[in-house]
Short mmCIF file of C-alpha atoms and ligand atoms in Angstrom, two decimals:
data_model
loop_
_atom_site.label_atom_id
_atom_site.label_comp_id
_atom_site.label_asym_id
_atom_site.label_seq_id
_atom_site.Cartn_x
_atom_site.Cartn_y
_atom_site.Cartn_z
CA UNK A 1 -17.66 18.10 -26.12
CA UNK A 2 -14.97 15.59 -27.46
CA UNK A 3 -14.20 13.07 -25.29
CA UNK A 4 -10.02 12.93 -25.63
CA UNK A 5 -8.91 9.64 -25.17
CA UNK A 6 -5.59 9.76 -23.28
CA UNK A 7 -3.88 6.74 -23.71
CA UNK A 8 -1.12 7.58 -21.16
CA UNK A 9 -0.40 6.88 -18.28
CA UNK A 10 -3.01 4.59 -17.26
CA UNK A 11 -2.66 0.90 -16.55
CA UNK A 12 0.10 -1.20 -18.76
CA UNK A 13 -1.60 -3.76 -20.90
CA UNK A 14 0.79 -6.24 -19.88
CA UNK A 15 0.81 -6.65 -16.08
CA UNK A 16 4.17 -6.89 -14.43
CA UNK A 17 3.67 -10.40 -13.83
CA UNK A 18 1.14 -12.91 -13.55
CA UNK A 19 -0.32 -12.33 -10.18
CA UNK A 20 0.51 -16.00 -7.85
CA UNK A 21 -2.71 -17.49 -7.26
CA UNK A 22 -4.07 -17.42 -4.31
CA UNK A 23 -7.48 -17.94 -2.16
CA UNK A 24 -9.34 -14.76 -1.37
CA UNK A 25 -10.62 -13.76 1.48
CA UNK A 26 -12.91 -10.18 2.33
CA UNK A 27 -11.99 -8.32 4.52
CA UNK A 28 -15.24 -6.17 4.82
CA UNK A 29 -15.45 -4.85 1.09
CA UNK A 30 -12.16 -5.19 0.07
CA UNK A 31 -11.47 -8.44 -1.55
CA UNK A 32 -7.98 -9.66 -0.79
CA UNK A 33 -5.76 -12.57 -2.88
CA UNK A 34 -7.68 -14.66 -5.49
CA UNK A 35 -6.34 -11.76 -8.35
CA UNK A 36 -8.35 -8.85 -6.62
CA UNK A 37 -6.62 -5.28 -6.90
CA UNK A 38 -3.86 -5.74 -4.57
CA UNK A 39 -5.02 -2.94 -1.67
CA UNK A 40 -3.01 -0.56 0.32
CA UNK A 41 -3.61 -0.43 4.26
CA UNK A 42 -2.15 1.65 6.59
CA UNK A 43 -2.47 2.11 10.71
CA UNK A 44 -3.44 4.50 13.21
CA UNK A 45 -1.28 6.53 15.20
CA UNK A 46 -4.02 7.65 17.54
CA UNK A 47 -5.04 5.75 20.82
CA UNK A 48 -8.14 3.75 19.61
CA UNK A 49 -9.44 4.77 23.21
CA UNK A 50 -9.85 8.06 21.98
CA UNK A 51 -12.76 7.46 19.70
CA UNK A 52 -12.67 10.97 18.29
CA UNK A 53 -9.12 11.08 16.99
CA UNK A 54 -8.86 7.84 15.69
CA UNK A 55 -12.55 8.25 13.55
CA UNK A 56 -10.92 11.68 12.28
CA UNK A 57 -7.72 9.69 11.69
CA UNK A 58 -8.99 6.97 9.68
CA UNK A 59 -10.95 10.13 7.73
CA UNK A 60 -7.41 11.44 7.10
CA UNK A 61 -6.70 8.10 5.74
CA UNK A 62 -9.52 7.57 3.62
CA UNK A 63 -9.27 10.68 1.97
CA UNK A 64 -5.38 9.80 1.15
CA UNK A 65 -6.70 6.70 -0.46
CA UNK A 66 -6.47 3.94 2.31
CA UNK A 67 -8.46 0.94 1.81
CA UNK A 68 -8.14 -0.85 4.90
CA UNK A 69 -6.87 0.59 8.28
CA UNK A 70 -5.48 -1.15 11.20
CA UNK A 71 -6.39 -0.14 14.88
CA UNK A 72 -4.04 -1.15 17.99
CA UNK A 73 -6.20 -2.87 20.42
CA UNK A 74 -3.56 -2.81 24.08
CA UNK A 75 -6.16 -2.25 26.49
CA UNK A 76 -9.78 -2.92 27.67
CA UNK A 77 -10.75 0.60 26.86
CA UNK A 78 -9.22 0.24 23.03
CA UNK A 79 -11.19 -2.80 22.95
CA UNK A 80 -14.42 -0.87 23.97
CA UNK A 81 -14.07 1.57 21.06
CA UNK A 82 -13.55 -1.03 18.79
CA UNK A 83 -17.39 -1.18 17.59
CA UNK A 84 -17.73 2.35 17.39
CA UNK A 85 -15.18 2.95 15.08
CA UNK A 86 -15.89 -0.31 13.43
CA UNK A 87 -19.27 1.01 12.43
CA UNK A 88 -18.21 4.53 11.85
CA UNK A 89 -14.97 3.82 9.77
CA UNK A 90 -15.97 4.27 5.90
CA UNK A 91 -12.69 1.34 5.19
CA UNK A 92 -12.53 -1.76 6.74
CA UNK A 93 -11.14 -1.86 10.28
CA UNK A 94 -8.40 -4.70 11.37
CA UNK A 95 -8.01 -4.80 15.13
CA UNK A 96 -4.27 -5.24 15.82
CA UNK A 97 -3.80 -7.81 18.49
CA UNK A 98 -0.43 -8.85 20.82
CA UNK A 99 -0.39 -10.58 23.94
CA UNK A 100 -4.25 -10.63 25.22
CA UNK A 101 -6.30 -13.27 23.41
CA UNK A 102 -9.72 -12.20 25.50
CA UNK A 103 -8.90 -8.90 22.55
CA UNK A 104 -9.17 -11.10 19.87
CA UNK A 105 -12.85 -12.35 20.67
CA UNK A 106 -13.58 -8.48 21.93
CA UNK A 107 -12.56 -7.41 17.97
CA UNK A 108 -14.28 -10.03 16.16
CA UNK A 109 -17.87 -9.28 18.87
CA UNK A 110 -17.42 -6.05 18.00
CA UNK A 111 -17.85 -6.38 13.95
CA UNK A 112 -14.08 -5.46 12.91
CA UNK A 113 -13.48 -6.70 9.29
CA UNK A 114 -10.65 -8.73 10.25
CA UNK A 115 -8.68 -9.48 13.09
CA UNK A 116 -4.44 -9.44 13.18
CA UNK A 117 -2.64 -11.91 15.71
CA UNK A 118 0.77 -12.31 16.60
CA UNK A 119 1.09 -16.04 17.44
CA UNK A 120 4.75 -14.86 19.05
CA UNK A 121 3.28 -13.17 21.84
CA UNK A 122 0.07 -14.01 22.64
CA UNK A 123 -0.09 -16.05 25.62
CA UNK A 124 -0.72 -20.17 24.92
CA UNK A 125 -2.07 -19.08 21.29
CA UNK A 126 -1.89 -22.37 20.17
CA UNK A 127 -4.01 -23.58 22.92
CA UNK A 128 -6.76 -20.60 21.78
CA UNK A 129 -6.90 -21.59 18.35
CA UNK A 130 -9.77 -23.55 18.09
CA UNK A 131 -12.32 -20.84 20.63
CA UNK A 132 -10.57 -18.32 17.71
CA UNK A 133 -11.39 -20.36 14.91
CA UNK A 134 -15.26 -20.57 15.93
CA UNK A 135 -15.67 -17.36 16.62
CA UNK A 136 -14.11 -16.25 13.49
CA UNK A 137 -16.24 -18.32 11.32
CA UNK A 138 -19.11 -17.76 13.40
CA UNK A 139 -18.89 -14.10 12.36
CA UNK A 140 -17.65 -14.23 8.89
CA UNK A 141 -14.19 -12.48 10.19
CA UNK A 142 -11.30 -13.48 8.45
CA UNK A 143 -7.51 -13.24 10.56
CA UNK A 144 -4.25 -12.54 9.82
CA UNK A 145 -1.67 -14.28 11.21
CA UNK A 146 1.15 -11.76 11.35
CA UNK A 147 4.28 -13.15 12.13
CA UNK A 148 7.49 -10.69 12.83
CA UNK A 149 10.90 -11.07 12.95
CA UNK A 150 10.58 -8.64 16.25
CA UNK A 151 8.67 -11.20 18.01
CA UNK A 152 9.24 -14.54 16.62
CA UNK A 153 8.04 -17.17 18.79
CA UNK A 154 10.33 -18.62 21.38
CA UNK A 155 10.36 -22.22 20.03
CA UNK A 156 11.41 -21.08 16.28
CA UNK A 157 14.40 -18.35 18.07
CA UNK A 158 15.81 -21.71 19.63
CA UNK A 159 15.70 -23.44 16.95
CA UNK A 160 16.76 -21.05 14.00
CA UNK A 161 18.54 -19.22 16.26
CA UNK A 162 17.76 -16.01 15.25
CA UNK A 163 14.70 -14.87 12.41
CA UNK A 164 15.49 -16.28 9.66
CA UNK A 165 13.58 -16.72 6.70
CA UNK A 166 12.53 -20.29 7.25
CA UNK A 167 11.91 -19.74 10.58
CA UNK A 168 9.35 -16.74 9.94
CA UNK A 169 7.93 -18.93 7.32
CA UNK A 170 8.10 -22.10 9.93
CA UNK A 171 6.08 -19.87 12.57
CA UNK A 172 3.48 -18.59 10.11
CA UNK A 173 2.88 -21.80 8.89
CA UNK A 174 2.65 -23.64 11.81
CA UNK A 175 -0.23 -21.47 13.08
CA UNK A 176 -2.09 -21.37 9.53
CA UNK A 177 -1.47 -25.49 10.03
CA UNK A 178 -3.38 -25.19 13.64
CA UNK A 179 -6.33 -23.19 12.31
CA UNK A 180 -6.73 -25.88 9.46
CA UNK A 181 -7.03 -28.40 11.88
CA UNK A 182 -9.91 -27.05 12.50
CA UNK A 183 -11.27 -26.13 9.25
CA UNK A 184 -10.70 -22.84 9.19
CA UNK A 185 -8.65 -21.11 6.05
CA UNK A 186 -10.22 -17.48 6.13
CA UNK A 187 -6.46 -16.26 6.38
CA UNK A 188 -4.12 -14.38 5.48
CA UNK A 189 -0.32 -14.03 6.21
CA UNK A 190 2.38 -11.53 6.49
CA UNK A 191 6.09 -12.00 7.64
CA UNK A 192 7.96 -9.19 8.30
CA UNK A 193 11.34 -8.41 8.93
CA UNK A 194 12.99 -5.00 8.83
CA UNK A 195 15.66 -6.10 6.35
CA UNK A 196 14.50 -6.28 2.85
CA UNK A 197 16.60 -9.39 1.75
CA UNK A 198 15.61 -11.41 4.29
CA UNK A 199 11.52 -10.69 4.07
CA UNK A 200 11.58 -10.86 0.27
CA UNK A 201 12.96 -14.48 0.43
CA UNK A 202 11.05 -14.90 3.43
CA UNK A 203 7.70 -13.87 1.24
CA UNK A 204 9.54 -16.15 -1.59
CA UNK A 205 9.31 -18.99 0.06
CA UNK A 206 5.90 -18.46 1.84
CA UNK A 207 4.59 -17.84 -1.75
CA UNK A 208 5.86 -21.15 -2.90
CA UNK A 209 4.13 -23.35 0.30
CA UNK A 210 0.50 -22.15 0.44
CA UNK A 211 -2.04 -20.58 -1.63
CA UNK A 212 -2.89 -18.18 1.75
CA UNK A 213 -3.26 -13.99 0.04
CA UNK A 214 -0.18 -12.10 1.81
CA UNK A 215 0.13 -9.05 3.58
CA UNK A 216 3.40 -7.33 2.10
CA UNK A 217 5.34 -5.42 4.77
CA UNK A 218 8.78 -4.40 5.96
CA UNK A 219 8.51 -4.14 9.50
CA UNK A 220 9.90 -0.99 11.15
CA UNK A 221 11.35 0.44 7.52
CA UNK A 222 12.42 3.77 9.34
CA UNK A 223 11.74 7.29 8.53
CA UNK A 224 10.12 8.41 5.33
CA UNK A 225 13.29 8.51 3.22
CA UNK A 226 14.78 5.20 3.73
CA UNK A 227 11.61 3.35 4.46
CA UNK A 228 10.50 4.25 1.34
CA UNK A 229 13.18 3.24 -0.41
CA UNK A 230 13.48 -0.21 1.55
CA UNK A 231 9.39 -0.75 1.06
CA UNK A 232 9.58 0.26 -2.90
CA UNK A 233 12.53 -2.53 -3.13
CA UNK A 234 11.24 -5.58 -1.35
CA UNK A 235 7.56 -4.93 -2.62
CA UNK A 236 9.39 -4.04 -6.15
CA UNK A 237 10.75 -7.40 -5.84
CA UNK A 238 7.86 -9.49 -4.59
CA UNK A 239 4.94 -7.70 -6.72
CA UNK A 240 7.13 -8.10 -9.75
CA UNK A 241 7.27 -11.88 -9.46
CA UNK A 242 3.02 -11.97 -8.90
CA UNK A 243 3.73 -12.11 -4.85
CA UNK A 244 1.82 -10.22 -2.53
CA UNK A 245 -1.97 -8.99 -2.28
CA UNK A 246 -2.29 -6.40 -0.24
CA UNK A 247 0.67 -3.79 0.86
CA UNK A 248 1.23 -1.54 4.07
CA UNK A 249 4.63 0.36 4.02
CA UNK A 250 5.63 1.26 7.74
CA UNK A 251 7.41 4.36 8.30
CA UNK A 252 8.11 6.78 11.05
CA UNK A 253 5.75 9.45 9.42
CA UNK A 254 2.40 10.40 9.34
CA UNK A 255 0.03 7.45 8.22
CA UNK A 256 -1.32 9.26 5.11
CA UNK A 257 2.35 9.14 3.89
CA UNK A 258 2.56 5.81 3.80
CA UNK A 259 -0.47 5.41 1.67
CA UNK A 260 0.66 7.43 -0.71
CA UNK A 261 4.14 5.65 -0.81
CA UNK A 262 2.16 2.59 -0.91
CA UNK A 263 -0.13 3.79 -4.12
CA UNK A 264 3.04 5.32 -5.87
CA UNK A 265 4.70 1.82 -5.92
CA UNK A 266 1.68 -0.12 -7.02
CA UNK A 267 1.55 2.62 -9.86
CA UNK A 268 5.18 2.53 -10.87
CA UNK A 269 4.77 -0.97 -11.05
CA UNK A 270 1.52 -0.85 -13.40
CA UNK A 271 -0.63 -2.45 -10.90
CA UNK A 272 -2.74 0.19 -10.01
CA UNK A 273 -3.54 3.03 -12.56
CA UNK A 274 -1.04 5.97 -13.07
CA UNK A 275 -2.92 8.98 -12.43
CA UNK A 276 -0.76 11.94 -12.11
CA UNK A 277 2.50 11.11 -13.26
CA UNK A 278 5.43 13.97 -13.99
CA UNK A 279 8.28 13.08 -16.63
CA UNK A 280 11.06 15.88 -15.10
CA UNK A 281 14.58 15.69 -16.09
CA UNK A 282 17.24 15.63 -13.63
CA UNK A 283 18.58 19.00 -15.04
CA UNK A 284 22.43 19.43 -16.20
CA UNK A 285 24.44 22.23 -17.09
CA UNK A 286 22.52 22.15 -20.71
CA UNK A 287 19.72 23.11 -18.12
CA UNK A 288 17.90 26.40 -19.23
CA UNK A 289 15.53 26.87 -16.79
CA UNK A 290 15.32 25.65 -13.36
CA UNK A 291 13.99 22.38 -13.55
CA UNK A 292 13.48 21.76 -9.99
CA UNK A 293 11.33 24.60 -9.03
CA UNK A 294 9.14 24.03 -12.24
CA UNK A 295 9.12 20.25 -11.31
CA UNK A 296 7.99 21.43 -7.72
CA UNK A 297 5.32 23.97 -8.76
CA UNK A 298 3.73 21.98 -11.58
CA UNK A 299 3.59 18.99 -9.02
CA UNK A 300 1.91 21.40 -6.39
CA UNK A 301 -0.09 22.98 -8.70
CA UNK A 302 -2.04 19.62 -10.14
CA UNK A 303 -1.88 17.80 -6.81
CA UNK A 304 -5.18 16.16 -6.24
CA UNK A 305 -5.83 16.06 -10.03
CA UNK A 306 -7.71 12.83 -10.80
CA UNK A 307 -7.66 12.84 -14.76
CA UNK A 308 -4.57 10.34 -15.34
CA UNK A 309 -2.27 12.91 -17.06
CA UNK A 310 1.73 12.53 -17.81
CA UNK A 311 3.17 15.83 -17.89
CA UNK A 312 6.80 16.36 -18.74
CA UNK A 313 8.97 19.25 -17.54
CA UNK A 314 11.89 19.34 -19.38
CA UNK A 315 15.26 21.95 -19.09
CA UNK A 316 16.30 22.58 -22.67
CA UNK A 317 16.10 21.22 -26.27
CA UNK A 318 18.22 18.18 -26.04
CA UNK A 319 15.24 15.40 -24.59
CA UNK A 320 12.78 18.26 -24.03
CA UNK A 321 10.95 17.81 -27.31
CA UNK A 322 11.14 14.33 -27.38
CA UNK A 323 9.77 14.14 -24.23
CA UNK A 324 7.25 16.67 -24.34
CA UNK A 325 5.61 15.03 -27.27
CA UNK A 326 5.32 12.11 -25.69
CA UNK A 327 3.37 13.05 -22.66
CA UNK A 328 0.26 14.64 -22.45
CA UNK A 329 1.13 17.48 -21.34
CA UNK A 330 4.84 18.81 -21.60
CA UNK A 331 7.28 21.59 -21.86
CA UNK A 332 10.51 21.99 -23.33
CA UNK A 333 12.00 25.30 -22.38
CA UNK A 334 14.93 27.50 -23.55
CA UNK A 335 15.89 30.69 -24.12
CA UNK A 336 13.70 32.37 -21.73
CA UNK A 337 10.79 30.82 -22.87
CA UNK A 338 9.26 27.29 -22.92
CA UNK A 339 7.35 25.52 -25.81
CA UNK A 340 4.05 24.11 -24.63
CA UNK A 341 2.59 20.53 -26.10
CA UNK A 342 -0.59 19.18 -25.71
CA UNK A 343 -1.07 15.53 -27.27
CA UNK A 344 2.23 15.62 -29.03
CA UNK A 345 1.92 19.49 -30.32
CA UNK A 346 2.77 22.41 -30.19
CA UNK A 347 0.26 24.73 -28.36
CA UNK A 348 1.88 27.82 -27.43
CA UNK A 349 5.07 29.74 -26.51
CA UNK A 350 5.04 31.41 -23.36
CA UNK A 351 7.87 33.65 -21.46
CA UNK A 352 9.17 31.56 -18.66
CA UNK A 353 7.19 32.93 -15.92
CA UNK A 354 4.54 31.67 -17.45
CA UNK A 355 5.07 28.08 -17.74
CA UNK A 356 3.45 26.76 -14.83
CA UNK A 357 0.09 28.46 -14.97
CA UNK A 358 0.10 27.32 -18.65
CA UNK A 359 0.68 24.02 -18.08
CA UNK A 360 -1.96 24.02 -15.09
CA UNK A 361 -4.22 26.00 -17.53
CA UNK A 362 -3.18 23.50 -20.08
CA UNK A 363 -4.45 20.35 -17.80
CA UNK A 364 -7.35 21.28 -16.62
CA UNK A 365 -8.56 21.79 -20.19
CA UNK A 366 -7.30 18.19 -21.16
CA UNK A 367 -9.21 17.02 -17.49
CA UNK A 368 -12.52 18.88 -18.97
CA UNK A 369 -12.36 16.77 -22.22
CA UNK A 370 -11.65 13.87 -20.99
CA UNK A 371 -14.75 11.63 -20.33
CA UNK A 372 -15.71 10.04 -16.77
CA UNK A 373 -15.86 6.45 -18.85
CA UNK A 374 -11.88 7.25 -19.47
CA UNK A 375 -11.37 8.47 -15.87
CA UNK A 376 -12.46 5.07 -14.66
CA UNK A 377 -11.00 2.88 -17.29
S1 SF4 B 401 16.61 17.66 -20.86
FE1 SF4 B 401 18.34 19.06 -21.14
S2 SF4 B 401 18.62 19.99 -19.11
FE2 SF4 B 401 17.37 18.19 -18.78
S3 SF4 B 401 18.92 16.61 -18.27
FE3 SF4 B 401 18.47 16.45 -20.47
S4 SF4 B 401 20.07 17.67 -21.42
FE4 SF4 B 401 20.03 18.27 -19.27
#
């Protein structure tokens, strides 16, 4: 059969901007900075004690498209599970480390891809840098130094008096500036703060005084709404300038949500490919069908569809056409009925009630023609 080349969505020929260079490090598979695909990560919700849970967590996670997962490490027993679900995880596991250093040693021992510290509150971290640093290196572990604004350290509060940008750029640099001392640059950053402005000039400025990959994040965003909203912002407005190599959007949801938040931004910002994407108009009172519903079930009905496809559900002639053509896949309704296109024509007429199962008809057809080679491109 035909292969059908289907131009749209898929990755913009121009990228959004020319990505900032920066080293790379690996953490496991997954190369991050140094122009590699910037990833999306996400964390467990799960205590990592419970070795079950967490495993059929980071499954959950995997299948939403996660590429690297963070565990919490707070106790000796989390610590213990660490190289089980190290070497069961199919991503890359980070072990998430505040306030014990003996942790950090436990996660790199037991084979996690990466280690995160949090030079605010682990205890004399400064004076542990250079055990760390061996360690590390000895093992091929690379660590993120995660500085946030919820636990700056003490010395930069005093001095900035609260977290400012420069002084979560001060903090993270002043430990990256401790492991160099010792030869060690297998790093990467984040600083986060829970207030867009302030981490996206934070990130600005961090972007401008090392060539270290960073860790996008807005710390505690909030629930799924407004978190995603405040992630898609700052990220909009680091990614766009080139900043920023690997993404985790936190928000008081389910972990799975934020990956998908996390892949719909890279997407929308053409630096991932678009793979389902729907074109639905707001409706008005030209509105001849009800646009929300068939927005709804068409989205429902091709969730999980991995041929990139743009599909366009339309509520009456004004844009509908226009729009429809355009696509892949569209409909432009009125009167009762809506006018399928495929490619840009034409296909059918059906009664209302029948639009969706068309259009899902409609798509799996175009997925069957379209080759694996154009899947992947
Ligand atoms: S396509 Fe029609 S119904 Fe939808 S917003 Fe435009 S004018 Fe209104």
């Amino acid at each position: 059969m035909t292969a059908v080349p289907l131009g749209l969505p898929g990755v913009p020929a121009r990228p959004v901007a020319p990505r900032r260079p920066s080293r790379r490090i690996q953490v496991g598979p997954v190369a991050v900075g140094g122009g590699a695909p910037v990833s999306v990560q996400s964390m467990t919700t799960t205590r990592t004690s419970d070795i079950g849970a967490t495993l059929q967590q980071i499954a959950e996670l995997t299948a939403s498209g996660c590429q690297i997962v963070r565990v919490a490490c707070p106790t000796q027993d989390d610590a213990d599970a660490l190289a089980t679900i190290a070497e069961k995880s199919r991503i890359p596991v980070v072990a998430d480390i505040h306030f014990q250093p003996k942790y950090v040693f436990a996660a790199i021992e037991a084979g996690c891809a990466a280690v995160r510290v949090n030079p605010g509150n682990i205890k004399k971290f400064d004076d542990q840098v250079k055990e760390i640093a061996r360690t590390a290196r000895d093992h091929g572990t690379p660590i993120r130094i995660g500085v946030n604004a919820g636990s700056l350290d003490r010395r930069l509060l005093q001095k900035y008096g609260r977290a400012t940008p420069e002084a979560l750029v001060e903090s993270a640099l002043w430990e990256a500036s401790l492991f160099e001392e010792h030869d060690f640059r297998d790093i990467k950053i984040s600083v986060k703060h829970n207030d867009p402005v302030v981490m996206i000039e934070a990130y600005r400025q961090l972007a401008e005084a090392c060539d270290y990959p960073l860790h996008l994040g807005v710390t505690e965003a909030g629930p799924a709404f407004q978190g995603t909203i405040k992630s898609a912002v700052a990220f909009g407005a680091l990614l766009s300038r080139g900043i920023g190599d690997t993404i985790r959007v936190s928000l008081s949801a389910p972990p799975a949500e934020e990956v998908k938040v996390g892949i719909q931004i890279l997407q929308a910002l053409g630096l991932r490919e678009r793979r389902l994407e729907i074109v639905s108009c707001p409706s008005c009172g030209r509105a001849q069908v009800d646009v929300y519903k068939l927005a709804e079930e068409v989205t429902a009905g091709l969730d999980g569809m991995e041929t990139p496809l743009r599909v366009a559900v339309m509520g009456c002639v004004v844009n509908g056409p226009g729009e429809a053509r355009e696509a892949d896949l569209g409909v432009a309704s009125g009167n009762g009925k809506g006018q399928i296109f495929v490619k840009g024509e034409v296909v059918r007429t059906v009664p209302e009630s029948k639009i969706v199962q068309t259009l899902i008809e409609e798509a799996m057809k175009l997925a069957e023609r379209t080759s694996p080679a154009d899947q992947s491109s």
